[in-house]
Short mmCIF file of C-alpha atoms and ligand atoms in Angstrom, two decimals:
data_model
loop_
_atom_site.label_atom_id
_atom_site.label_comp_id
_atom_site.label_asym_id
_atom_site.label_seq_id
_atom_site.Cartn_x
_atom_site.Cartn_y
_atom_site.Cartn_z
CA UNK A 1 0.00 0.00 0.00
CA UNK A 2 1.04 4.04 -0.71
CA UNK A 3 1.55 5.72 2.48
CA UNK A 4 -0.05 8.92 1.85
CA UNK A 5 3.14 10.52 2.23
CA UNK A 6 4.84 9.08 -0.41
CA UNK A 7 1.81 9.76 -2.56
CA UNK A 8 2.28 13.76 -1.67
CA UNK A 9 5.75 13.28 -2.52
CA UNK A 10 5.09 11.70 -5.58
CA UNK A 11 2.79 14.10 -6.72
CA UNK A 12 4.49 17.18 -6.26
CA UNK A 13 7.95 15.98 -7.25
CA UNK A 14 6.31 15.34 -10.76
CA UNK A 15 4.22 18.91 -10.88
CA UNK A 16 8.20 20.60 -9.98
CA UNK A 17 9.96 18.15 -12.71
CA UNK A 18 6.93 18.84 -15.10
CA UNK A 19 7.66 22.52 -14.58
CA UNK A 20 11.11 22.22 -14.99
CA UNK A 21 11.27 23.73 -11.19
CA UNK A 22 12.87 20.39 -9.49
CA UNK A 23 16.10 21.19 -7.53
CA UNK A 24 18.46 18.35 -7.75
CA UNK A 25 21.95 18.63 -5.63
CA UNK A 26 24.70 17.97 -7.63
CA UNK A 27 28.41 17.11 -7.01
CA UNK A 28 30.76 19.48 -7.85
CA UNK A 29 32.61 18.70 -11.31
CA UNK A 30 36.35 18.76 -10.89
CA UNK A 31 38.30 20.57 -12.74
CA UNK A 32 35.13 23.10 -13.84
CA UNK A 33 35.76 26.68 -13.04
CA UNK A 34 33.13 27.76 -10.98
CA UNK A 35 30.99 30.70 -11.73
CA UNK A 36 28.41 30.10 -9.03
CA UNK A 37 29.68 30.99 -5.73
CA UNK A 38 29.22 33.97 -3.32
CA UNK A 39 33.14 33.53 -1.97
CA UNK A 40 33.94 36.86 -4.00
CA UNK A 41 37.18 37.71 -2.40
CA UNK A 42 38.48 33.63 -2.51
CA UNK A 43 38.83 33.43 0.67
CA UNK A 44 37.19 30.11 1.28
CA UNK A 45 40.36 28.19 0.24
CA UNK A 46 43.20 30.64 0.69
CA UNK A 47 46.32 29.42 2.92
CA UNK A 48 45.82 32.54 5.38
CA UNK A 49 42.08 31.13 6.01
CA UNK A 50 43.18 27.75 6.34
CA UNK A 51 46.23 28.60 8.75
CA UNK A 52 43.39 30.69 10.73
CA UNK A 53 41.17 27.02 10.90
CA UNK A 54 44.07 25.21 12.37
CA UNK A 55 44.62 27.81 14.55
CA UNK A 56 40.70 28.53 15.77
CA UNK A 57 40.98 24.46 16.07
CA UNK A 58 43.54 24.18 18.18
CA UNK A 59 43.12 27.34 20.18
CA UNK A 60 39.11 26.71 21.09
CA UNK A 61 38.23 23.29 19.46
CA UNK A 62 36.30 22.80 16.09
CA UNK A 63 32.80 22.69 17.64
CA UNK A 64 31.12 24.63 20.43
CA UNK A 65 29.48 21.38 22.20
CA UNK A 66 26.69 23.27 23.68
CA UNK A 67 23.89 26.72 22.94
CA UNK A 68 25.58 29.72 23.96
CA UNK A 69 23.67 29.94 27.22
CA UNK A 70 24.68 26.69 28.45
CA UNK A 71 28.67 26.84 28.15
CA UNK A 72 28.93 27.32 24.39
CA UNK A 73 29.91 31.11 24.14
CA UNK A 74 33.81 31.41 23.79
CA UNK A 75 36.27 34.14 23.41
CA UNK A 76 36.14 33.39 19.83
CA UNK A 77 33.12 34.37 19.77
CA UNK A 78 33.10 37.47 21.90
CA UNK A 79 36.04 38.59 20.18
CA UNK A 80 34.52 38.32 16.55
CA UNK A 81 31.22 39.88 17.75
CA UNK A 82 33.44 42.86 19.19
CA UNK A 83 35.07 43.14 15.78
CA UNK A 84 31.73 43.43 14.11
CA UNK A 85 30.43 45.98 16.24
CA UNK A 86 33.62 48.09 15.42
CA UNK A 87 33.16 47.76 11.91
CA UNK A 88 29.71 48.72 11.67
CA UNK A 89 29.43 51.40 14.57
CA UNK A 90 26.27 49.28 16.40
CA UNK A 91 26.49 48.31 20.04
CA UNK A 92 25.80 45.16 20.37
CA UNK A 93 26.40 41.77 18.04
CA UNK A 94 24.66 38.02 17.91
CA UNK A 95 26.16 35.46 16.31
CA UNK A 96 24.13 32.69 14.84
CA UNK A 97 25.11 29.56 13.00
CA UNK A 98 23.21 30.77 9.28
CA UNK A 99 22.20 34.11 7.47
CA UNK A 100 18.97 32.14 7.26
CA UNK A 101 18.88 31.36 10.76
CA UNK A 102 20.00 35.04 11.85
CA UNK A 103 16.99 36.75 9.69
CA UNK A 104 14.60 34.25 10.66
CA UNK A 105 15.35 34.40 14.20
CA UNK A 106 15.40 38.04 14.35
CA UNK A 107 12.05 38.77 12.48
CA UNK A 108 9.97 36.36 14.65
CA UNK A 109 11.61 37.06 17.82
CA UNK A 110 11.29 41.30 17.50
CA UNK A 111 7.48 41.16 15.87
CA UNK A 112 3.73 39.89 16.56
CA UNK A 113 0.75 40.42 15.08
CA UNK A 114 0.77 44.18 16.77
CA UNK A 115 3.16 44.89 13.95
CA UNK A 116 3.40 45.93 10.58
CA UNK A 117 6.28 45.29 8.59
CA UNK A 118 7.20 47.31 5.18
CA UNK A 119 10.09 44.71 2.92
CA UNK A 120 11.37 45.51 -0.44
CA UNK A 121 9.50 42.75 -2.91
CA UNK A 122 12.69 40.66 -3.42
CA UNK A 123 13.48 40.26 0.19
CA UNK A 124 15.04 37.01 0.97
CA UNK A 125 13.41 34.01 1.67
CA UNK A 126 14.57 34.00 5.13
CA UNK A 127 12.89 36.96 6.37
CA UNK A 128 10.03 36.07 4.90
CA UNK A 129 9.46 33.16 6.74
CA UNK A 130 10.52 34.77 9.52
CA UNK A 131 7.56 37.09 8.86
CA UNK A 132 5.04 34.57 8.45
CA UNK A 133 6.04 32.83 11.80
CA UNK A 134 5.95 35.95 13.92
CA UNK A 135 2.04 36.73 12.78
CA UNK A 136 3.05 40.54 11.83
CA UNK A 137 1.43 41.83 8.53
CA UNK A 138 3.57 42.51 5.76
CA UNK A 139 3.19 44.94 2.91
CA UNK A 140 5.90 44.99 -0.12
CA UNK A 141 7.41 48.37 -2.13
CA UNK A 142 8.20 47.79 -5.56
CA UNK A 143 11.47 46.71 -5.83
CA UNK A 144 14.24 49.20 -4.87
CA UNK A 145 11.24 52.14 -5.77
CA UNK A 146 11.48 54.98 -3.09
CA UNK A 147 8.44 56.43 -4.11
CA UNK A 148 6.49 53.12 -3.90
CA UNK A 149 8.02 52.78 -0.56
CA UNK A 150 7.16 56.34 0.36
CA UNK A 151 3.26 55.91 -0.85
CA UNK A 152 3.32 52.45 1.90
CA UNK A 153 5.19 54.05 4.64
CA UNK A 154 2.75 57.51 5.03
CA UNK A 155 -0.26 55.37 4.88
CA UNK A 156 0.59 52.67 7.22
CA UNK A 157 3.32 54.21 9.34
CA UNK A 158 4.73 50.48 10.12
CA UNK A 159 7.27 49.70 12.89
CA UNK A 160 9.82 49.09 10.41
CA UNK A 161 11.45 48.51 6.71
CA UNK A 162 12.81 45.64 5.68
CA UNK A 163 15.68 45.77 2.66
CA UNK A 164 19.11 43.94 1.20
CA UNK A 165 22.50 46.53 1.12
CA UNK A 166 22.80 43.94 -2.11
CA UNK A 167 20.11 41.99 -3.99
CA UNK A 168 21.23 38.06 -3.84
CA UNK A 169 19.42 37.38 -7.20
CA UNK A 170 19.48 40.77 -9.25
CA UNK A 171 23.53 42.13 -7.75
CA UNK A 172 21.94 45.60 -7.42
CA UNK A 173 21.79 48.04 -4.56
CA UNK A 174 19.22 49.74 -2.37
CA UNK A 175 18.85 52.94 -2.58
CA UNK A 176 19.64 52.90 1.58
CA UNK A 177 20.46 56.71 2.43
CA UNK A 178 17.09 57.44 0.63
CA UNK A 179 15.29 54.48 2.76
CA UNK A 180 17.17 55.62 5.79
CA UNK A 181 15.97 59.20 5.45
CA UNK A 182 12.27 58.20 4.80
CA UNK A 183 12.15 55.58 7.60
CA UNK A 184 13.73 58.44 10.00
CA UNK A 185 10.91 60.72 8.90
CA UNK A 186 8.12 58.17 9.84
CA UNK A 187 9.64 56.65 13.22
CA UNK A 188 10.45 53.50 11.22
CA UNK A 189 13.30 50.98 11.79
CA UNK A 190 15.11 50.02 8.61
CA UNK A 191 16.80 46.82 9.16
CA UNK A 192 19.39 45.99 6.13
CA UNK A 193 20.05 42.10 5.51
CA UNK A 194 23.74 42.98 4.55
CA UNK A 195 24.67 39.10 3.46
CA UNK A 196 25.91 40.16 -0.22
CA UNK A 197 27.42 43.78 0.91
CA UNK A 198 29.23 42.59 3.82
CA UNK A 199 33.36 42.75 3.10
CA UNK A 200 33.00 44.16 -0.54
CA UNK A 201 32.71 48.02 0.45
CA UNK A 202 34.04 49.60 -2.73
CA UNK A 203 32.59 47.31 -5.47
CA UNK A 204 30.10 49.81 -7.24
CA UNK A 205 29.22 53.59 -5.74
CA UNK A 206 28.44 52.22 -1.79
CA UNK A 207 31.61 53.31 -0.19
CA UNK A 208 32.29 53.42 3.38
CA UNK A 209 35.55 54.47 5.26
CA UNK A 210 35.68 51.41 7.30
CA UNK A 211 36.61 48.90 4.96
CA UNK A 212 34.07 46.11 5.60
CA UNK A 213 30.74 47.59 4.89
CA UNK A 214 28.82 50.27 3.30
CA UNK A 215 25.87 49.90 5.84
CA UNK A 216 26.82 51.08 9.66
CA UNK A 217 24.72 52.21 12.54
CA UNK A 218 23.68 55.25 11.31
CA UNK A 219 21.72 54.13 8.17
CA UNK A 220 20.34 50.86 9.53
CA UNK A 221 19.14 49.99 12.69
CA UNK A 222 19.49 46.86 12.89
CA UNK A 223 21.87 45.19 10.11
CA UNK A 224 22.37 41.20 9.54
CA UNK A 225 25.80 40.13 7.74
CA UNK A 226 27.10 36.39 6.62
CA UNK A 227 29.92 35.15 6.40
CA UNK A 228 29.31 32.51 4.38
CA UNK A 229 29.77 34.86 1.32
CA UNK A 230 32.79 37.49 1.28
CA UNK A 231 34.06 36.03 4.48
CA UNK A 232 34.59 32.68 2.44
CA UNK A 233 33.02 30.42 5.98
CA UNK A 234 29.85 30.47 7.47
CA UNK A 235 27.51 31.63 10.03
CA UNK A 236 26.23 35.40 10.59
CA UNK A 237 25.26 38.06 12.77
CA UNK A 238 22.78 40.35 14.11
CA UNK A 239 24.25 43.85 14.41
CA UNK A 240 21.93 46.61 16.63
CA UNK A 241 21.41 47.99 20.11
CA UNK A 242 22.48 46.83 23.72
CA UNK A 243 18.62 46.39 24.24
CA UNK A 244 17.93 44.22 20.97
CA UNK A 245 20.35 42.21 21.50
CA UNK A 246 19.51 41.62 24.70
CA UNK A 247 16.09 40.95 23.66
CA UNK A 248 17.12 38.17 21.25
CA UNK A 249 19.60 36.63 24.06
CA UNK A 250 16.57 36.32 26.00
CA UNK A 251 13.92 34.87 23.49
CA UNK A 252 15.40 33.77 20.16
CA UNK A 253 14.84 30.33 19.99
CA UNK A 254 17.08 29.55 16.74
CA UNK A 255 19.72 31.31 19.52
CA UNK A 256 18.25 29.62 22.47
CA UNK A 257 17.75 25.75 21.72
CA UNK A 258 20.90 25.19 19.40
CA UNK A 259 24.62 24.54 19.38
CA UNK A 260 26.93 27.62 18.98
CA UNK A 261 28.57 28.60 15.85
CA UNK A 262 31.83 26.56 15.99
CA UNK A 263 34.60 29.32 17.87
CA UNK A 264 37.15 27.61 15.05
CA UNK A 265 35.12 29.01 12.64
CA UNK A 266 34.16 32.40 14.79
CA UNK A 267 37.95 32.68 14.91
CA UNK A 268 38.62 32.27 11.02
CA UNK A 269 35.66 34.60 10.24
CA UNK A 270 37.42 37.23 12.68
CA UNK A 271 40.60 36.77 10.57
CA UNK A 272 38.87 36.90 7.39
CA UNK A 273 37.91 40.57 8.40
CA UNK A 274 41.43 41.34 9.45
CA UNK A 275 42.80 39.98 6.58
CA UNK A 276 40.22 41.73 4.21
CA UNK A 277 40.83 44.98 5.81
CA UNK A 278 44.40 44.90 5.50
CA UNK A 279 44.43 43.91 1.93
CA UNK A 280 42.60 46.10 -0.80
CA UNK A 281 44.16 44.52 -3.55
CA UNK A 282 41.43 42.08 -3.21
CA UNK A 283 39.00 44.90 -3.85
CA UNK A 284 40.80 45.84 -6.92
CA UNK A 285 41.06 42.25 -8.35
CA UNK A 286 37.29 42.29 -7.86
CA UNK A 287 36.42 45.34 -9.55
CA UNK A 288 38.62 44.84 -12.45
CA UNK A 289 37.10 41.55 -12.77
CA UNK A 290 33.56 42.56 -13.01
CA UNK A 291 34.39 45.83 -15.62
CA UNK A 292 36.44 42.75 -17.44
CA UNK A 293 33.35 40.31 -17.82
CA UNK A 294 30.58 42.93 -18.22
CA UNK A 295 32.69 44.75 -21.20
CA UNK A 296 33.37 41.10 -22.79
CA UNK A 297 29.97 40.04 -22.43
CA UNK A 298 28.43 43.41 -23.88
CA UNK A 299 30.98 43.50 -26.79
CA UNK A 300 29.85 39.53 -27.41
CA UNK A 301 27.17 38.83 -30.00
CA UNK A 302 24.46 37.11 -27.98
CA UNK A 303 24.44 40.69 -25.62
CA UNK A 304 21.19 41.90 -27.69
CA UNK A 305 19.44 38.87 -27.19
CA UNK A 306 20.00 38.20 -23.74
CA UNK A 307 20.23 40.94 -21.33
CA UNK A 308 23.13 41.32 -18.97
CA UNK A 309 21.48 42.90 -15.77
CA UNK A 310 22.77 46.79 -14.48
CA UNK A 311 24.89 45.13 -11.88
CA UNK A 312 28.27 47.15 -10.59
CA UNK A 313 28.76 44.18 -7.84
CA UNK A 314 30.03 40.48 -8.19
CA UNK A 315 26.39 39.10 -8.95
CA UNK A 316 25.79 39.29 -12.93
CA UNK A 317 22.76 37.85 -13.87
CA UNK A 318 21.78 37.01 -17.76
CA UNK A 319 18.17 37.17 -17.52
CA UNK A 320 16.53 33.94 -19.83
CA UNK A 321 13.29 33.68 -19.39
CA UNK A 322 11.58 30.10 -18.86
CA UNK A 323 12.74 27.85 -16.31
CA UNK A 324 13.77 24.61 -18.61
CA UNK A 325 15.63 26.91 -21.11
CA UNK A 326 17.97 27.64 -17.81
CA UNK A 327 18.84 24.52 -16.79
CA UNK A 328 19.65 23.37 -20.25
CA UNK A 329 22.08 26.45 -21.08
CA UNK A 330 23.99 25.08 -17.26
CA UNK A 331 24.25 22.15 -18.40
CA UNK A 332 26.04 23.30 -21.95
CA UNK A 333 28.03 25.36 -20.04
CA UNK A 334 29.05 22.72 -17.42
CA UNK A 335 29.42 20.16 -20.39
CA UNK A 336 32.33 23.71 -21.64
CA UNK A 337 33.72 23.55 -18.63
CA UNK A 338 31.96 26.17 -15.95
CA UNK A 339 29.71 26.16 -13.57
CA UNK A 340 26.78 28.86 -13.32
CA UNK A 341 24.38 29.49 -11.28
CA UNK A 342 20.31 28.28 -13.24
CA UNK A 343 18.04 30.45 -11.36
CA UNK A 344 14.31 29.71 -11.53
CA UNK A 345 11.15 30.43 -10.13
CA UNK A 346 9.61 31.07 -7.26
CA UNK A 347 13.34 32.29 -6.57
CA UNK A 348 12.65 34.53 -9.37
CA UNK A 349 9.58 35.59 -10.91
CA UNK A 350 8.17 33.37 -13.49
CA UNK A 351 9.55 34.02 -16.64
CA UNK A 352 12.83 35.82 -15.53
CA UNK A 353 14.82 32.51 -14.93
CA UNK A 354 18.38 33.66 -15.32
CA UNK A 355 21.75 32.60 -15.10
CA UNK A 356 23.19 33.98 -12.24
CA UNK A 357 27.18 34.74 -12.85
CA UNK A 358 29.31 35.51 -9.75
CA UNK A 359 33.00 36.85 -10.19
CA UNK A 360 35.68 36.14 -7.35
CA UNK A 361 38.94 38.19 -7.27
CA UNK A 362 40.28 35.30 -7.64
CA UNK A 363 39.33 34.57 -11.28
CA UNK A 364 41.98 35.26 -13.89
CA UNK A 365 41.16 37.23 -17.41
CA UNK A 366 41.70 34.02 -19.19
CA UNK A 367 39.04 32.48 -17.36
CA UNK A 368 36.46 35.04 -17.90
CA UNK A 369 37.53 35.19 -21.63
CA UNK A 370 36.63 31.98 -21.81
CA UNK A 371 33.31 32.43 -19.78
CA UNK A 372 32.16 35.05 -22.16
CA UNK A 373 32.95 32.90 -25.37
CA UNK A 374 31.20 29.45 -24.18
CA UNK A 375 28.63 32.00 -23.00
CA UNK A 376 28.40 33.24 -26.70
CA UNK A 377 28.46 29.34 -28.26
CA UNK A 378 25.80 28.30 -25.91
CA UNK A 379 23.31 31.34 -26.10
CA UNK A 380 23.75 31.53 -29.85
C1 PLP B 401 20.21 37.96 0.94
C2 PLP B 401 20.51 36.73 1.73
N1 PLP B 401 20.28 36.75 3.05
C3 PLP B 401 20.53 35.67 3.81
C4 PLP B 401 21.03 34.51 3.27
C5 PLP B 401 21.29 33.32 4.14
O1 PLP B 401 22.63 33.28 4.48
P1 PLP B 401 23.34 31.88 4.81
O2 PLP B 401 23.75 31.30 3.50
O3 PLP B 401 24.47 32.23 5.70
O4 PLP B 401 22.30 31.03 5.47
C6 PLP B 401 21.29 34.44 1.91
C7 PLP B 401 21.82 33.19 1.33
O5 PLP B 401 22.04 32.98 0.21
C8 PLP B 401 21.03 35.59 1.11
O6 PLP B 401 21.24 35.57 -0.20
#
């Protein structure tokens, strides 16, 4: 007999693989050049990063064996949330073990259903479910659209706004002095999910004196960064007040009921920051290698057809259209040699699948030559 289960299962895995929508894992190719990833600056495999693993290993252990409030809140992990706080000009830090887990905890710990809550419409995923758990209403601005946001904020006069310093799917920037200033007017918080902007200050116009990040205390009040992307590891934080922070100590239950971020890792992500801040070459390599792809790409043949989006940061999506016309131009490309990103819906609109192309400093020219040219055989 069918357990009903598996009949669900059944069901919807066809209705996904009939829409071309099913999301398969796949193994890593060896030998492809990857395309795909959010480690922009390379840091994820670089010998300083892996001398600062041993190091965090030996120093504090590879995993934090218990929730922070038990006994699983080390110096690592003060020290890295003091860094942060530094960087960013906010008072107080969290550290959590995902950017998912850090938005998700943070929405449905702060709000209820008292609350309304004003997000940009391409928020991440994260928050939104965060949203949904904590009851509060939500309203969506058009996408990066002060005006639209304007219109929302004088009508409902919400407790606070909701953006990304960098859009995960789209690479472009809020427009966050202009959100800042408009929240400030209406006695709105504007919390920034900084997961894409976080360690690339200087890649496009946002740039900030501090090295690390274009948003700081002053335009967001509370911010969230990863370091699963720039940083090249993984976890996050929750940057804001003494009092919010508190707040989440006391009642965030992703913070609450689950093992510490691993102080080895705490410790390389605090060493990722020194080491980005004391070298801007890796800025540089990043830049050039985004004006070096976007230049090839828009001289190549296939630019009319296939729109490169206005991105001046390391995400550079080629927007497709349908969802199986995506996955098959991967696939070409994989079968080439590279590995893209084949974004579909509902992480995109239907009908703006796209491949999304992410540059690291660590690419050479060569490689992004010959990015641009299987780009041109496969789109053609
Ligand atoms: C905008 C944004 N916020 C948050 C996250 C979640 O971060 P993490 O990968 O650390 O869970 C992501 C992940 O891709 C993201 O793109």
């Amino acid at each position: 007999m069918v357990h009903p289960l598996q009949a669900k299962m059944a069901q919807k895995t066809k209705q996904l693989a009939d829409a071309g929508r099913l999301r398969q894992r796949r193994v890593v190719g060896a030998g492809l050049i990857d395309f795909s990833h959010n480690d922009y600056l390379g840091l994820a495999s670089c010998e300083p990063m892996k001398a600062a693993a041993t190091e965090g290993a030996e120093r504090y252990g590879v995993g934090a064996k218990a929730s922070p409030l038990v006994s699983g809140y080390s110096q690592a992990h003060q020290a890295l949330e003091q860094a942060l706080c530094q960087a960013t000009g906010h008072q107080a830090c969290l550290l959590f073990c995902s950017g998912f887990s850090a938005n998700s905890a943070l929405i449905e710990t702060l709000f209820d259903s008292d609350n309304t809550v004003v997000a940009d419409k391409l928020i991440h995923a994260s928050v939104i479910d965060g949203i949904k758990h904590s009851g509060a209403k939500l309203k969506r601005f058009l996408h990066n659209d002060i005006e639209s946001a304007q219109r929302i904020l004088t009508k409902l006069e919400p407790t606070v706004v909701l953006t990304e310093s960098t859009f995960s799917m789209d690479g472009d920037k809020a427009p966050l002095n202009e959100l800042s200033a408009l929240c400030k007017q209406h006695g709105s918080w504007l919390i920034v999910d900084d997961a894409h902007g976080f360690g690339i200050t200087g890649i496009g116009e946002q740039v900030n004196s501090n090295g690390l990040s274009a948003v700081t205390a002053d335009i967001a009040d509370i911010q969230v960064v990863t370091f699963g992307k720039a940083l090249g590891c993984q976890g996050a934080a929750v940057l804001g007040s003494q009092q919010v922070i508190d707040y989440l100590v006391a009642n965030a239950r992703h913070y609450i009921y689950s093992t510490a971020l691993s102080p080895a890792n705490a410790h390389v992500a605090l060493a990722a920051i020194n080491y980005i801040q004391a070298t801007p070459t890796l800025i540089d390599k990043l830049n050039n290698n985004i004006a070096l792809f976007r230049s090839l790409y828009q001289q190549s043949d296939v630019s009319s057809q296939y729109l490169l989006a206005d991105s001046a940061t390391p995400i550079q999506p080629i927007i497709i259209g349908a969802d199986s016309e995506v996955v098959a131009l991967a696939n070409k490309l994989s079968k080439l040699g590279f590995v893209v990103g084949a974004i579909r819906s509902p992480t995109v609109p239907k009908g703006a699948a796209r491949l999304r192309i992410t540059l690291s400093a660590t690419h050479t020219s060569e490689q992004i030559t010959n990015l641009v040219d299987a780009l041109s055989l496969s789109l053609s």
